[in-house]
PDB file of C-alpha atoms in Angstrom:
ATOM      1  CA  MET A   7     -62.983  12.680   2.450  1.00 50.00           C
ATOM      2  CA  ALA A   8     -61.717   9.731   0.434  1.00 57.00           C
ATOM      3  CA  ILE A   9     -57.987   9.003   0.466  1.00 65.00           C
ATOM      4  CA  PRO A  10     -56.633   9.134  -3.097  1.00 70.00           C
ATOM      5  CA  LEU A  11     -55.428   5.849  -4.547  1.00 80.00           C
ATOM      6  CA  PRO A  12     -51.607   5.748  -4.555  1.00 90.00           C
ATOM      7  CA  ARG A  13     -49.834   6.109  -7.895  1.00 92.00           C
ATOM      8  CA  PRO A  14     -46.129   6.028  -8.814  1.00 95.00           C
ATOM      9  CA  LEU A  15     -44.339   9.370  -8.586  1.00 95.00           C
ATOM     10  CA  HIS A  16     -43.280   9.288 -12.222  1.00 96.00           C
ATOM     11  CA  SER A  17     -46.925   9.044 -13.353  1.00 95.00           C
ATOM     12  CA  LEU A  18     -48.128  12.151 -11.485  1.00 95.00           C
ATOM     13  CA  SER A  19     -49.221  15.218 -13.414  1.00 95.00           C
ATOM     14  CA  VAL A  20     -47.581  18.624 -13.129  1.00 95.00           C
ATOM     15  CA  GLU A  21     -50.489  19.795 -10.982  1.00 95.00           C
ATOM     16  CA  GLU A  22     -50.199  16.787  -8.655  1.00 95.00           C
ATOM     17  CA  LEU A  23     -46.439  17.242  -8.288  1.00 96.00           C
ATOM     18  CA  THR A  24     -46.901  20.932  -7.519  1.00 95.00           C
ATOM     19  CA  ALA A  25     -49.475  20.157  -4.822  1.00 95.00           C
ATOM     20  CA  ALA A  26     -47.221  17.492  -3.259  1.00 95.00           C
ATOM     21  CA  ALA A  27     -44.221  19.852  -3.322  1.00 95.00           C
ATOM     22  CA  LYS A  28     -46.217  22.376  -1.268  1.00 94.00           C
ATOM     23  CA  ASP A  29     -47.474  19.895   1.357  1.00 92.00           C
ATOM     24  CA  ARG A  30     -45.231  20.304   4.397  1.00 90.00           C
ATOM     25  CA  ARG A  31     -46.865  17.483   6.336  1.00 91.00           C
ATOM     26  CA  TRP A  32     -44.703  14.956   4.496  1.00 92.00           C
ATOM     27  CA  PRO A  33     -41.194  16.467   4.074  1.00 91.00           C
ATOM     28  CA  LYS A  34     -39.551  13.485   2.356  1.00 92.00           C
ATOM     29  CA  TRP A  35     -42.340  13.112  -0.196  1.00 95.00           C
ATOM     30  CA  GLN A  36     -42.432  16.892  -0.605  1.00 95.00           C
ATOM     31  CA  THR A  37     -38.739  16.873  -1.517  1.00 94.00           C
ATOM     32  CA  MET A  38     -39.076  13.949  -3.924  1.00 95.00           C
ATOM     33  CA  ALA A  39     -42.016  15.616  -5.697  1.00 96.00           C
ATOM     34  CA  LEU A  40     -40.109  18.890  -5.998  1.00 96.00           C
ATOM     35  CA  LEU A  41     -36.983  17.209  -7.386  1.00 95.00           C
ATOM     36  CA  HIS A  42     -38.990  15.217  -9.925  1.00 96.00           C
ATOM     37  CA  SER A  43     -40.954  18.311 -10.980  1.00 96.00           C
ATOM     38  CA  LEU A  44     -37.575  19.949 -11.753  1.00 95.00           C
ATOM     39  CA  ASP A  45     -36.576  16.947 -13.907  1.00 95.00           C
ATOM     40  CA  LEU A  46     -33.822  15.989 -11.475  1.00 94.00           C
ATOM     41  CA  PRO A  47     -32.931  12.293 -10.925  1.00 92.00           C
ATOM     42  CA  THR A  48     -35.358  10.740  -8.449  1.00 93.00           C
ATOM     43  CA  LEU A  49     -36.236   7.168  -7.581  1.00 94.00           C
ATOM     44  CA  ASN A  50     -39.705   6.205  -8.725  1.00 96.00           C
ATOM     45  CA  ALA A  51     -41.859   5.881  -5.608  1.00 97.00           C
ATOM     46  CA  THR A  52     -45.402   5.666  -4.264  1.00 97.00           C
ATOM     47  CA  PHE A  53     -46.848   7.579  -1.312  1.00 97.00           C
ATOM     48  CA  LEU A  54     -49.146   5.821   1.187  1.00 96.00           C
ATOM     49  CA  ARG A  55     -51.170   7.934   3.627  1.00 93.00           C
ATOM     50  CA  PRO A  56     -52.339   6.894   7.110  1.00 92.00           C
ATOM     51  CA  GLY A  57     -55.674   5.165   6.633  1.00 90.00           C
ATOM     52  CA  GLN A  58     -54.839   3.323   3.410  1.00 92.00           C
ATOM     53  CA  SER A  59     -56.241  -0.194   3.462  1.00 92.00           C
ATOM     54  CA  ALA A  60     -54.209  -3.366   3.129  1.00 92.00           C
ATOM     55  CA  ALA A  61     -55.725  -3.917  -0.315  1.00 93.00           C
ATOM     56  CA  GLU A  62     -54.630  -0.437  -1.410  1.00 94.00           C
ATOM     57  CA  ILE A  63     -51.123  -1.038  -0.067  1.00 95.00           C
ATOM     58  CA  ARG A  64     -50.823  -4.294  -2.006  1.00 95.00           C
ATOM     59  CA  ALA A  65     -52.215  -2.712  -5.182  1.00 94.00           C
ATOM     60  CA  ALA A  66     -49.826   0.247  -4.871  1.00 95.00           C
ATOM     61  CA  ALA A  67     -46.851  -2.058  -4.274  1.00 96.00           C
ATOM     62  CA  HIS A  68     -47.626  -4.192  -7.313  1.00 95.00           C
ATOM     63  CA  ALA A  69     -48.208  -1.129  -9.518  1.00 95.00           C
ATOM     64  CA  LEU A  70     -44.875   0.412  -8.523  1.00 96.00           C
ATOM     65  CA  ALA A  71     -42.999  -2.890  -8.821  1.00 95.00           C
ATOM     66  CA  SER A  72     -44.424  -3.337 -12.319  1.00 95.00           C
ATOM     67  CA  ALA A  73     -43.415   0.204 -13.306  1.00 94.00           C
ATOM     68  CA  VAL A  74     -39.885  -0.258 -11.954  1.00 93.00           C
ATOM     69  CA  GLY A  75     -39.478  -3.855 -13.092  1.00 94.00           C
ATOM     70  CA  THR A  76     -38.582  -5.373  -9.731  1.00 94.00           C
ATOM     71  CA  GLU A  77     -39.783  -7.903  -7.184  1.00 94.00           C
ATOM     72  CA  ARG A  78     -38.492  -5.937  -4.188  1.00 94.00           C
ATOM     73  CA  LEU A  79     -39.269  -2.449  -2.893  1.00 95.00           C
ATOM     74  CA  MET A  80     -37.705  -0.106  -0.373  1.00 93.00           C
ATOM     75  CA  ILE A  81     -39.744   1.179   2.585  1.00 93.00           C
ATOM     76  CA  ARG A  82     -39.343   4.624   4.159  1.00 92.00           C
ATOM     77  CA  SER A  83     -41.620   6.428   6.618  1.00 90.00           C
ATOM     78  CA  ASP A  84     -42.495  10.100   6.498  1.00 90.00           C
ATOM     79  CA  GLY A  85     -44.090  12.829   8.586  1.00 83.00           C
ATOM     80  CA  GLY A  86     -46.687  12.156  11.253  1.00 60.00           C
ATOM     81  CA  VAL A  87     -45.684  11.811  14.872  1.00 56.00           C
ATOM     82  CA  GLU A  88     -41.916  11.695  15.323  1.00 60.00           C
ATOM     83  CA  LYS A  89     -40.623   9.466  18.104  1.00 59.00           C
ATOM     84  CA  LYS A  90     -37.129   8.948  19.422  1.00 54.00           C
ATOM     85  CA  GLN A  91     -37.199   5.309  18.350  1.00 58.00           C
ATOM     86  CA  TYR A  92     -38.929   5.783  15.009  1.00 60.00           C
ATOM     87  CA  TYR A  93     -38.627   3.248  12.210  1.00 65.00           C
ATOM     88  CA  ARG A  94     -35.230   3.171  10.514  1.00 66.00           C
ATOM     89  CA  GLY A  95     -36.290   2.941   6.886  1.00 75.00           C
ATOM     90  CA  GLY A  96     -34.303   2.381   3.722  1.00 82.00           C
ATOM     91  CA  ASN A  97     -34.318  -1.415   3.600  1.00 85.00           C
ATOM     92  CA  THR A  98     -35.777  -3.396   0.696  1.00 88.00           C
ATOM     93  CA  PHE A  99     -38.193  -6.315   0.996  1.00 90.00           C
ATOM     94  CA  PRO A 100     -40.086  -8.751  -1.273  1.00 92.00           C
ATOM     95  CA  ILE A 101     -43.404  -7.364  -2.531  1.00 94.00           C
ATOM     96  CA  GLY A 102     -45.301  -9.955  -0.486  1.00 93.00           C
ATOM     97  CA  GLU A 103     -43.954  -8.466   2.771  1.00 92.00           C
ATOM     98  CA  ILE A 104     -44.716  -4.830   2.001  1.00 94.00           C
ATOM     99  CA  ALA A 105     -48.281  -4.660   3.375  1.00 94.00           C
ATOM    100  CA  GLN A 106     -47.462  -6.260   6.720  1.00 92.00           C
ATOM    101  CA  ARG A 107     -44.497  -3.918   7.195  1.00 91.00           C
ATOM    102  CA  ALA A 108     -46.303  -0.772   6.051  1.00 93.00           C
ATOM    103  CA  GLN A 109     -49.523  -1.191   8.052  1.00 93.00           C
ATOM    104  CA  PRO A 110     -48.020  -0.626  11.552  1.00 91.00           C
ATOM    105  CA  LEU A 111     -46.372   2.582  10.352  1.00 90.00           C
ATOM    106  CA  LEU A 112     -49.607   3.886   8.858  1.00 92.00           C
ATOM    107  CA  ALA A 113     -51.500   2.930  12.026  1.00 91.00           C
ATOM    108  CA  ASP A 114     -48.965   4.989  13.997  1.00 87.00           C
ATOM    109  CA  GLY A 115     -49.879   8.111  12.036  1.00 88.00           C
ATOM    110  CA  ARG A 116     -46.888   8.114   9.711  1.00 90.00           C
ATOM    111  CA  ALA A 117     -46.996   7.998   5.946  1.00 93.00           C
ATOM    112  CA  VAL A 118     -45.052   5.343   4.017  1.00 95.00           C
ATOM    113  CA  ILE A 119     -42.984   5.823   0.892  1.00 96.00           C
ATOM    114  CA  LEU A 120     -42.399   2.772  -1.297  1.00 97.00           C
ATOM    115  CA  ALA A 121     -39.491   3.212  -3.687  1.00 96.00           C
ATOM    116  CA  GLY A 122     -37.437   1.284  -6.159  1.00 92.00           C
ATOM    117  CA  PRO A 123     -34.828  -0.917  -4.485  1.00 89.00           C
ATOM    118  CA  THR A 124     -31.320   0.275  -3.735  1.00 86.00           C
ATOM    119  CA  ASN A 125     -28.266  -1.493  -2.355  1.00 87.00           C
ATOM    120  CA  ARG A 126     -26.958   0.434   0.635  1.00 86.00           C
ATOM    121  CA  PHE A 127     -23.958  -1.902   0.931  1.00 90.00           C
ATOM    122  CA  THR A 128     -22.290  -0.836  -2.333  1.00 90.00           C
ATOM    123  CA  ASN A 129     -22.413   2.980  -2.101  1.00 90.00           C
ATOM    124  CA  CYS A 130     -19.248   4.588  -3.458  1.00 91.00           C
ATOM    125  CA  LEU A 131     -19.980   8.103  -2.233  1.00 92.00           C
ATOM    126  CA  THR A 132     -22.598   9.587   0.109  1.00 92.00           C
ATOM    127  CA  VAL A 133     -23.005  13.347   0.433  1.00 93.00           C
ATOM    128  CA  MET A 134     -25.291  15.288   2.760  1.00 93.00           C
ATOM    129  CA  ALA A 135     -25.994  18.951   1.946  1.00 92.00           C
ATOM    130  CA  ARG A 136     -26.878  21.569   4.549  1.00 93.00           C
ATOM    131  CA  MET A 137     -28.089  25.089   3.788  1.00 92.00           C
ATOM    132  CA  ASP A 138     -27.997  27.585   6.664  1.00 95.00           C
ATOM    133  CA  ARG A 139     -29.995  30.734   6.007  1.00 91.00           C
ATOM    134  CA  PRO A 140     -30.436  32.698   9.261  1.00 88.00           C
ATOM    135  CA  GLY A 141     -33.116  34.977   7.817  1.00 86.00           C
ATOM    136  CA  PRO A 142     -34.354  36.830   4.713  1.00 86.00           C
ATOM    137  CA  GLY A 143     -31.552  38.887   3.244  1.00 84.00           C
ATOM    138  CA  VAL A 144     -29.019  37.460   5.699  1.00 90.00           C
ATOM    139  CA  ARG A 145     -26.000  35.638   4.317  1.00 93.00           C
ATOM    140  CA  GLY A 146     -25.420  32.083   5.449  1.00 95.00           C
ATOM    141  CA  THR A 147     -23.389  28.947   4.810  1.00 96.00           C
ATOM    142  CA  PHE A 148     -23.560  25.934   2.512  1.00 96.00           C
ATOM    143  CA  THR A 149     -22.008  22.710   3.808  1.00 96.00           C
ATOM    144  CA  LEU A 150     -21.320  19.367   2.153  1.00 96.00           C
ATOM    145  CA  GLU A 151     -20.447  16.353   4.324  1.00 95.00           C
ATOM    146  CA  GLY A 152     -19.199  13.222   2.648  1.00 94.00           C
ATOM    147  CA  LEU A 153     -18.583   9.560   3.401  1.00 94.00           C
ATOM    148  CA  GLY A 154     -16.829   7.245   1.010  1.00 93.00           C
ATOM    149  CA  PRO A 155     -17.346   3.604  -0.015  1.00 94.00           C
ATOM    150  CA  GLY A 156     -19.426   1.343   2.197  1.00 93.00           C
ATOM    151  CA  TYR A 157     -21.317   4.013   4.156  1.00 94.00           C
ATOM    152  CA  ASP A 158     -24.709   5.656   3.655  1.00 90.00           C
ATOM    153  CA  VAL A 159     -26.323   8.928   4.701  1.00 88.00           C
ATOM    154  CA  ALA A 160     -28.049   7.343   7.712  1.00 86.00           C
ATOM    155  CA  ASP A 161     -24.615   6.863   9.261  1.00 89.00           C
ATOM    156  CA  MET A 162     -24.402  10.644   9.595  1.00 89.00           C
ATOM    157  CA  THR A 163     -28.055  11.455  10.302  1.00 83.00           C
ATOM    158  CA  ARG A 164     -28.847   8.583  12.669  1.00 76.00           C
ATOM    159  CA  GLY A 165     -25.576   6.803  13.374  1.00 68.00           C
ATOM    160  CA  GLU A 166     -23.890  10.044  14.426  1.00 81.00           C
ATOM    161  CA  LEU A 167     -20.733   9.212  12.498  1.00 90.00           C
ATOM    162  CA  PRO A 168     -18.584  12.229  11.598  1.00 92.00           C
ATOM    163  CA  PRO A 169     -17.966  12.708   7.866  1.00 94.00           C
ATOM    164  CA  GLN A 170     -14.664  11.822   6.265  1.00 93.00           C
ATOM    165  CA  ILE A 171     -14.699  15.056   4.263  1.00 93.00           C
ATOM    166  CA  THR A 172     -16.411  18.395   4.910  1.00 95.00           C
ATOM    167  CA  ALA A 173     -16.579  21.244   2.401  1.00 96.00           C
ATOM    168  CA  GLN A 174     -18.033  24.560   3.547  1.00 97.00           C
ATOM    169  CA  LEU A 175     -18.829  27.774   1.718  1.00 96.00           C
ATOM    170  CA  ASP A 176     -19.275  30.845   3.936  1.00 95.00           C
ATOM    171  CA  ASP A 177     -20.932  34.205   3.324  1.00 93.00           C
ATOM    172  CA  VAL A 178     -23.456  32.806   0.833  1.00 94.00           C
ATOM    173  CA  ASP A 179     -25.919  35.290  -0.673  1.00 93.00           C
ATOM    174  CA  TRP A 180     -29.041  33.151  -0.994  1.00 90.00           C
ATOM    175  CA  ASP A 181     -30.917  35.816  -2.949  1.00 89.00           C
ATOM    176  CA  ASN A 182     -28.361  36.205  -5.762  1.00 89.00           C
ATOM    177  CA  PHE A 183     -26.679  33.170  -7.254  1.00 86.00           C
ATOM    178  CA  ALA A 184     -22.981  33.376  -8.041  1.00 88.00           C
ATOM    179  CA  LYS A 185     -20.895  30.329  -8.905  1.00 91.00           C
ATOM    180  CA  PRO A 186     -18.310  29.949  -6.122  1.00 92.00           C
ATOM    181  CA  ARG A 187     -14.601  29.755  -6.833  1.00 92.00           C
ATOM    182  CA  TRP A 188     -12.568  26.842  -5.503  1.00 92.00           C
ATOM    183  CA  ASN A 189     -10.550  29.116  -3.208  1.00 93.00           C
ATOM    184  CA  GLU A 190     -13.743  30.168  -1.442  1.00 95.00           C
ATOM    185  CA  TRP A 191     -14.363  26.660  -0.150  1.00 96.00           C
ATOM    186  CA  THR A 192     -12.988  25.406   3.174  1.00 96.00           C
ATOM    187  CA  PHE A 193     -12.125  21.699   3.206  1.00 95.00           C
ATOM    188  CA  THR A 194     -11.819  19.738   6.436  1.00 93.00           C
ATOM    189  CA  GLY A 195     -10.492  16.202   6.690  1.00 90.00           C
ATOM    190  CA  ASP A 196     -11.359  13.379   9.041  1.00 89.00           C
ATOM    191  CA  ARG A 197     -11.990  14.260  12.683  1.00 87.00           C
ATOM    192  CA  CYS A 198     -13.390  10.935  13.888  1.00 90.00           C
ATOM    193  CA  PRO A 199     -12.066   9.996  17.352  1.00 89.00           C
ATOM    194  CA  GLY A 200     -10.209   6.731  16.894  1.00 90.00           C
ATOM    195  CA  GLY A 201      -9.874   7.215  13.154  1.00 90.00           C
ATOM    196  CA  GLU A 202     -11.290   5.073  10.376  1.00 92.00           C
ATOM    197  CA  ASP A 203     -11.180   1.857  12.397  1.00 92.00           C
ATOM    198  CA  ALA A 204     -13.530   3.365  15.001  1.00 93.00           C
ATOM    199  CA  ARG A 205     -15.880   4.730  12.319  1.00 94.00           C
ATOM    200  CA  ARG A 206     -15.983   1.410  10.483  1.00 94.00           C
ATOM    201  CA  ARG A 207     -16.817  -0.476  13.693  1.00 95.00           C
ATOM    202  CA  ARG A 208     -19.664   1.921  14.469  1.00 93.00           C
ATOM    203  CA  ARG A 209     -20.953   1.376  10.935  1.00 94.00           C
ATOM    204  CA  LEU A 210     -20.906  -2.390  11.508  1.00 95.00           C
ATOM    205  CA  GLU A 211     -22.644  -1.960  14.880  1.00 93.00           C
ATOM    206  CA  ARG A 212     -25.473  -0.033  13.221  1.00 90.00           C
ATOM    207  CA  LEU A 213     -25.767  -2.531  10.385  1.00 92.00           C
ATOM    208  CA  ALA A 214     -25.991  -5.417  12.850  1.00 92.00           C
ATOM    209  CA  ALA A 215     -28.457  -3.839  15.292  1.00 88.00           C
ATOM    210  CA  GLN A 216     -30.684  -2.032  12.792  1.00 85.00           C
ATOM    211  CA  THR A 217     -30.310  -2.687   9.072  1.00 86.00           C
ATOM    212  CA  LEU A 218     -29.595  -6.424   8.966  1.00 89.00           C
ATOM    213  CA  ALA A 219     -31.760  -7.224  11.997  1.00 86.00           C
ATOM    214  CA  ASP A 220     -34.747  -5.390  10.470  1.00 81.00           C
ATOM    215  CA  GLY A 221     -34.258  -7.105   7.132  1.00 78.00           C
ATOM    216  CA  GLY A 222     -34.080 -10.537   8.736  1.00 81.00           C
ATOM    217  CA  GLN A 223     -30.533 -11.222   7.540  1.00 86.00           C
ATOM    218  CA  LEU A 224     -29.266 -11.473  11.136  1.00 87.00           C
ATOM    219  CA  ALA A 225     -31.190 -12.745  14.163  1.00 85.00           C
ATOM    220  CA  GLY A 226     -30.729 -12.974  17.908  1.00 85.00           C
ATOM    221  CA  ASP A 227     -28.216 -10.528  19.327  1.00 87.00           C
ATOM    222  CA  PRO A 228     -26.076  -9.692  16.277  1.00 90.00           C
ATOM    223  CA  ARG A 229     -22.623  -8.213  16.828  1.00 94.00           C
ATOM    224  CA  PRO A 230     -20.398  -6.081  14.553  1.00 94.00           C
ATOM    225  CA  GLU A 231     -18.356  -9.150  13.616  1.00 95.00           C
ATOM    226  CA  HIS A 232     -21.545 -10.850  12.416  1.00 95.00           C
ATOM    227  CA  ALA A 233     -22.301  -7.901  10.150  1.00 95.00           C
ATOM    228  CA  GLU A 234     -18.750  -7.957   8.796  1.00 96.00           C
ATOM    229  CA  ALA A 235     -18.964 -11.665   8.056  1.00 96.00           C
ATOM    230  CA  TRP A 236     -22.332 -11.161   6.301  1.00 95.00           C
ATOM    231  CA  LEU A 237     -20.878  -8.431   4.084  1.00 95.00           C
ATOM    232  CA  ARG A 238     -17.720 -10.354   3.222  1.00 96.00           C
ATOM    233  CA  GLU A 239     -19.620 -13.570   2.402  1.00 95.00           C
ATOM    234  CA  ARG A 240     -21.655 -11.656  -0.207  1.00 93.00           C
ATOM    235  CA  GLY A 241     -18.761  -9.774  -1.714  1.00 94.00           C
ATOM    236  CA  TYR A 242     -19.703  -6.366  -0.297  1.00 94.00           C
ATOM    237  CA  LEU A 243     -16.109  -5.348   0.353  1.00 94.00           C
ATOM    238  CA  VAL A 244     -16.032  -1.608  -0.363  1.00 94.00           C
ATOM    239  CA  LEU A 245     -16.278  -0.739   3.349  1.00 94.00           C
ATOM    240  CA  PHE A 246     -12.975  -2.511   3.961  1.00 92.00           C
ATOM    241  CA  GLY A 247     -10.993  -0.828   1.181  1.00 83.00           C
ATOM    242  CA  PRO A 248      -8.860   2.357   1.282  1.00 70.00           C
ATOM    243  CA  ARG A 249     -10.549   5.252   3.063  1.00 60.00           C
ATOM    244  CA  THR A 250     -11.654   8.471   1.382  1.00 51.00           C
ATOM    245  CA  ARG A 251      -9.355  11.456   2.030  1.00 53.00           C
ATOM    246  CA  ALA A 252      -9.873  15.170   1.740  1.00 47.00           C
ATOM    247  CA  ARG A 253      -7.977  16.906  -1.046  1.00 50.00           C
ATOM    248  CA  PRO A 254      -7.660  20.704  -1.157  1.00 45.00           C
TER     249      PRO A 254
END
């Protein structure tokens, strides 16, 4: 069976989006297709399946870059065989490097998502949502975990950094929507051992060892102080400003 030629997410038909939103093999792409089908804000992106040729990867990258109006694209991996040391995606690269970076991931049985570029060094607010639904008809909880300027969601999901703010709604009836009142939320402030200084250092450690090393900005055995110097030299200072605080 021939592998379909990749096309940008924003060019897919309603039928194609519906099919992608039902395909559980690729959870990240499934979510993006569902969000776009609901007319919610979504980065334009292209989905590459294991088995796509280098020529198809290059063609898909150029088509997406043309649609977005950029010379750089972000790479994420999706589905396939999960490994403890799987690729830490989310970095952006020149179009000419996309094929050589995507091919090893596809050869390893994982899909690749190319997306419009983002700058993970200038985030002002990152929020991760968690929906706990124990079973059909059983009430659960809805949790929001937030990090302020200079962090990104990977700090919580892969860097194991505790959030600066947590908001939780208990006794949620998932079958009947009711807009919650403010007094029904429980807000929790920072519980990071060592405080914001310890969290910021762990952020810099992850940037040095993963993000900046993968992108080629730092080489050798980069340390947290190298990551801090790299950020400051380029004017990415939001990580070093006042911390975000919980407000009831």
